[in-house]
PDB file of C-alpha atoms in Angstrom:
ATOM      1  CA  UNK O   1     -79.260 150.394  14.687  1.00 72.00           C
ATOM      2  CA  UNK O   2     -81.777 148.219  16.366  1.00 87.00           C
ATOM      3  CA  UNK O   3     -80.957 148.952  19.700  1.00 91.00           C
ATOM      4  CA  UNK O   4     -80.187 152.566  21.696  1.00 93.00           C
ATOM      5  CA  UNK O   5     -76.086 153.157  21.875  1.00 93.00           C
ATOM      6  CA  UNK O   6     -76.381 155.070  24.370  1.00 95.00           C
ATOM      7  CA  UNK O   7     -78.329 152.464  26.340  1.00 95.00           C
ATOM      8  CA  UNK O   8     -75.773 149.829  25.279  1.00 96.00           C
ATOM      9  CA  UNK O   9     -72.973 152.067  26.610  1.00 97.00           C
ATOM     10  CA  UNK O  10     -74.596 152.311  29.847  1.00 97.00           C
ATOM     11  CA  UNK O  11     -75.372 148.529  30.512  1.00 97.00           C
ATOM     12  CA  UNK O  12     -72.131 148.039  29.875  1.00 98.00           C
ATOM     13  CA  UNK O  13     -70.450 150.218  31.939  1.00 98.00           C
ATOM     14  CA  UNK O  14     -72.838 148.586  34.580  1.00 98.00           C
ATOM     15  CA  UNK O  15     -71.572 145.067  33.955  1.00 98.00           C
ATOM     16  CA  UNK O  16     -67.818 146.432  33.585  1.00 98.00           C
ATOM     17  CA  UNK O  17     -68.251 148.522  37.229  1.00 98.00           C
ATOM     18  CA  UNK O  18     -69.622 144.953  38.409  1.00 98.00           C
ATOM     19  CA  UNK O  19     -67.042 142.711  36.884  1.00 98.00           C
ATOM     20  CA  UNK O  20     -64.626 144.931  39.060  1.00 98.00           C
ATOM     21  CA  UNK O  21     -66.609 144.824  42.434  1.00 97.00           C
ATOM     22  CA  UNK O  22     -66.435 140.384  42.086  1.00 97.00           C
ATOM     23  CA  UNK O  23     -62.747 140.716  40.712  1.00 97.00           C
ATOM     24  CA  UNK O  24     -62.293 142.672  43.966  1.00 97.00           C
ATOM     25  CA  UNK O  25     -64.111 140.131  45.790  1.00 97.00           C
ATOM     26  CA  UNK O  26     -62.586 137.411  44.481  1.00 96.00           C
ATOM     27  CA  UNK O  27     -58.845 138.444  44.740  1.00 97.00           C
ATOM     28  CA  UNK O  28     -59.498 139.966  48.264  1.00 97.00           C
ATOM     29  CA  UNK O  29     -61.037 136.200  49.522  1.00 97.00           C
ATOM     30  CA  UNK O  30     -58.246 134.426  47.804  1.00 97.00           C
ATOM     31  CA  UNK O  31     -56.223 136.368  49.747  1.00 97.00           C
ATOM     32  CA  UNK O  32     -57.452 135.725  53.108  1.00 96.00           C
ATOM     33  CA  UNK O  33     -59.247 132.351  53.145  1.00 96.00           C
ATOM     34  CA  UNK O  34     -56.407 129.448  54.158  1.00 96.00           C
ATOM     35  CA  UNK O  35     -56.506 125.969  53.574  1.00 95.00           C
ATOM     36  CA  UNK O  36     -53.734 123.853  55.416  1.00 95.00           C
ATOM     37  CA  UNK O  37     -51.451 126.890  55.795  1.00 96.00           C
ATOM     38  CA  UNK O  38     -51.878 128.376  52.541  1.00 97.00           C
ATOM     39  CA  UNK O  39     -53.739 131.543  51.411  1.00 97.00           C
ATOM     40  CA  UNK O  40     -56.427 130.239  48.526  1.00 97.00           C
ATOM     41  CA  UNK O  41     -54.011 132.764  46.144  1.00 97.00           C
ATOM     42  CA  UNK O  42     -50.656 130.644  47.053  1.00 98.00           C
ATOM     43  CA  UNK O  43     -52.815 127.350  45.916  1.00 98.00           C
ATOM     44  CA  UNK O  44     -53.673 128.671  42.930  1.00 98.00           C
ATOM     45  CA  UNK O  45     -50.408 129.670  42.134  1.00 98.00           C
ATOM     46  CA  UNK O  46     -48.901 126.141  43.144  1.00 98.00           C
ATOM     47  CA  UNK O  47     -51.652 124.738  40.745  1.00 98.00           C
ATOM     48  CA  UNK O  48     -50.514 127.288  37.929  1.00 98.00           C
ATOM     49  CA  UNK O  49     -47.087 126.219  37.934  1.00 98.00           C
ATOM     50  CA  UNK O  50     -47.652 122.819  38.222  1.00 98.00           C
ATOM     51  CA  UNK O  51     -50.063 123.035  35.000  1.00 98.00           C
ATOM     52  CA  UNK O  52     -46.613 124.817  33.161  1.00 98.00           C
ATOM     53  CA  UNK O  53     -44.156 121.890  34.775  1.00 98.00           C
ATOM     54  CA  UNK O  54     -45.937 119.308  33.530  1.00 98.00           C
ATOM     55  CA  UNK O  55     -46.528 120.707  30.312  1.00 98.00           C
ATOM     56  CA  UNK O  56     -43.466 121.475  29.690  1.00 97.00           C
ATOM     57  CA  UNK O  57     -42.418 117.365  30.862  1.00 96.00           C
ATOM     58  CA  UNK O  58     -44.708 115.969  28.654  1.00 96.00           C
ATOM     59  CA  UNK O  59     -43.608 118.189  26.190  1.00 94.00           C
ATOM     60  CA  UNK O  60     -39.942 116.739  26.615  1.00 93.00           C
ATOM     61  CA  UNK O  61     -40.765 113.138  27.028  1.00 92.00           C
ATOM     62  CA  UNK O  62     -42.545 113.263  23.893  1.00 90.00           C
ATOM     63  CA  UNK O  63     -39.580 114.372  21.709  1.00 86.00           C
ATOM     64  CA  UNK O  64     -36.865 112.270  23.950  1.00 84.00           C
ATOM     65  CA  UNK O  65     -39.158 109.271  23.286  1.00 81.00           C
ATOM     66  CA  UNK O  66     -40.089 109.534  19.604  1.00 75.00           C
ATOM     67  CA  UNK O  67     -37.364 107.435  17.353  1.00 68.00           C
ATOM     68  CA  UNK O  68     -36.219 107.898  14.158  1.00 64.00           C
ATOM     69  CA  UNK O  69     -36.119 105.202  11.299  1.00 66.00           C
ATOM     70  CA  UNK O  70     -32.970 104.269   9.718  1.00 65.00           C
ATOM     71  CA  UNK O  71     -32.262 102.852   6.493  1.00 66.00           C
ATOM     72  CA  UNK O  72     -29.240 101.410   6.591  1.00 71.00           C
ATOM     73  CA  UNK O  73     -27.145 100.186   9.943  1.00 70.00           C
ATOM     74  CA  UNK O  74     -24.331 102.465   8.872  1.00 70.00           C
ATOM     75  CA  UNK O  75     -26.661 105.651   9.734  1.00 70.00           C
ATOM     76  CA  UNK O  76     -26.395 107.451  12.900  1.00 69.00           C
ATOM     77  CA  UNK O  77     -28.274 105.929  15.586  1.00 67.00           C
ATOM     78  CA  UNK O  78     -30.350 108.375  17.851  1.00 69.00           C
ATOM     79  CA  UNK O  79     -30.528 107.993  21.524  1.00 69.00           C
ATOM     80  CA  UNK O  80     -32.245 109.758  23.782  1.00 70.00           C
ATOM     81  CA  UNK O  81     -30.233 110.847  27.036  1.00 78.00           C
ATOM     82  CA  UNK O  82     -32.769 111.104  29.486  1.00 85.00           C
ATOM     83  CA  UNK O  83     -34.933 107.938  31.156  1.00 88.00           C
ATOM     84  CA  UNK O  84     -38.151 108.254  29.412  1.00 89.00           C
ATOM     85  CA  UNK O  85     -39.538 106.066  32.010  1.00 91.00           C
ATOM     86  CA  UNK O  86     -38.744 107.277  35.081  1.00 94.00           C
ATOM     87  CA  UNK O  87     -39.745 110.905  33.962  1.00 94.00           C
ATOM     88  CA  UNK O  88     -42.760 109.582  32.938  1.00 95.00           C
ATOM     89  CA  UNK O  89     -43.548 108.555  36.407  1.00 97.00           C
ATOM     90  CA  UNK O  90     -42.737 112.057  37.917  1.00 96.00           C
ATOM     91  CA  UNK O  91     -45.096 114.067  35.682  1.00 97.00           C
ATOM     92  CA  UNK O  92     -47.644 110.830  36.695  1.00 98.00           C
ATOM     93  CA  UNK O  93     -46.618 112.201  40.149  1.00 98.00           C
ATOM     94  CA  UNK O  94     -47.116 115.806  39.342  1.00 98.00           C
ATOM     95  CA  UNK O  95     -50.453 115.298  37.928  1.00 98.00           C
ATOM     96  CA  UNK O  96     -51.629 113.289  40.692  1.00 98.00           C
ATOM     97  CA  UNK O  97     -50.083 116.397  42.895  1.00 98.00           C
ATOM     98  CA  UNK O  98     -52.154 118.704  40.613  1.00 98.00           C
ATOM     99  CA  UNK O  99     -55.683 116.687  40.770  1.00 98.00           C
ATOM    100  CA  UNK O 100     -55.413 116.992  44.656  1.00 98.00           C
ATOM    101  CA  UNK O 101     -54.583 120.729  44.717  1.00 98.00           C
ATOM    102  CA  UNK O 102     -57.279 121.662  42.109  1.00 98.00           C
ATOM    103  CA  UNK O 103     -59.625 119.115  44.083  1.00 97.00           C
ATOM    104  CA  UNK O 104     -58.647 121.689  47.312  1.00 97.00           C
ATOM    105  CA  UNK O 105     -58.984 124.657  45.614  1.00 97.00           C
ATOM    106  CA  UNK O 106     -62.562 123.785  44.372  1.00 97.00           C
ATOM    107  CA  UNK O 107     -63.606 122.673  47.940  1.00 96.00           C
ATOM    108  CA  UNK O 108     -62.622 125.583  50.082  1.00 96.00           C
ATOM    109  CA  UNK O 109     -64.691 127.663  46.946  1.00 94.00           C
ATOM    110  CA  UNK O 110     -67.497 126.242  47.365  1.00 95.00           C
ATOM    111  CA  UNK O 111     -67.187 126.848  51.286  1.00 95.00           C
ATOM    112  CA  UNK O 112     -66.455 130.091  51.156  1.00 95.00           C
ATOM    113  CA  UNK O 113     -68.158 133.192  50.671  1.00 94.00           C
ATOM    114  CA  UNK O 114     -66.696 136.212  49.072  1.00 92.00           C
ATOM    115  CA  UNK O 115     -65.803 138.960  51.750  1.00 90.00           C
ATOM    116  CA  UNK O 116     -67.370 142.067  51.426  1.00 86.00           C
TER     117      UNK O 116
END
């Protein structure tokens, strides 16, 4: 090989042992810093599920809103059974919820300095 193993090995090991010291860091700030009454780890777990909610909306607007083509007027006529539009607003409203949270979240980071 062009390069020592064993020297390989060992720089990793290095950058594994410090990957573990900032995860430590990290999760240990996240845990303490607050920002309007919430540790930094409760925001990002408020921005993690509202990533999944609205998702999983948009996900569900787009099949109740897609419509099927019919050949004849004698075929079955598909409806959708929730309000397309008004669900539409909420994930607007959930997004909107989601810019400002990840918009707090990035501000108290770059405020804050990891605890030792």
């Amino acid at each position: 090989p062009a390069e020592d193993p064993a020297a390989l090995m060992t720089e990793f090991e290095e950058c594994v042992n410090r990957l573990e010291y900032l995860m430590d860091r990290i999760n240990l700030t996240n845990c303490t810093v607050t920002a309007d009454g919430k540790t930094l780890t409760e925001w990002i777990a408020h921005r993690d599920c509202l990533h999944l909610k609205i998702k999983v909306y948009r996900e569900m607007l787009a099949e109740a809103s897609s419509t099927t083509r019919r050949a004849t007027r004698s075929e079955i006529k598909i409806l959708s059974v929730i309000d397309v539009r008004e669900k539409q607003k909420a994930v607007d409203d959930l997004a909107k919820e989601l810019r400002l949270t990840d918009n707090r979240i990035q501000s108290v980071n770059w405020t804050t300095d990891l605890m030792e």
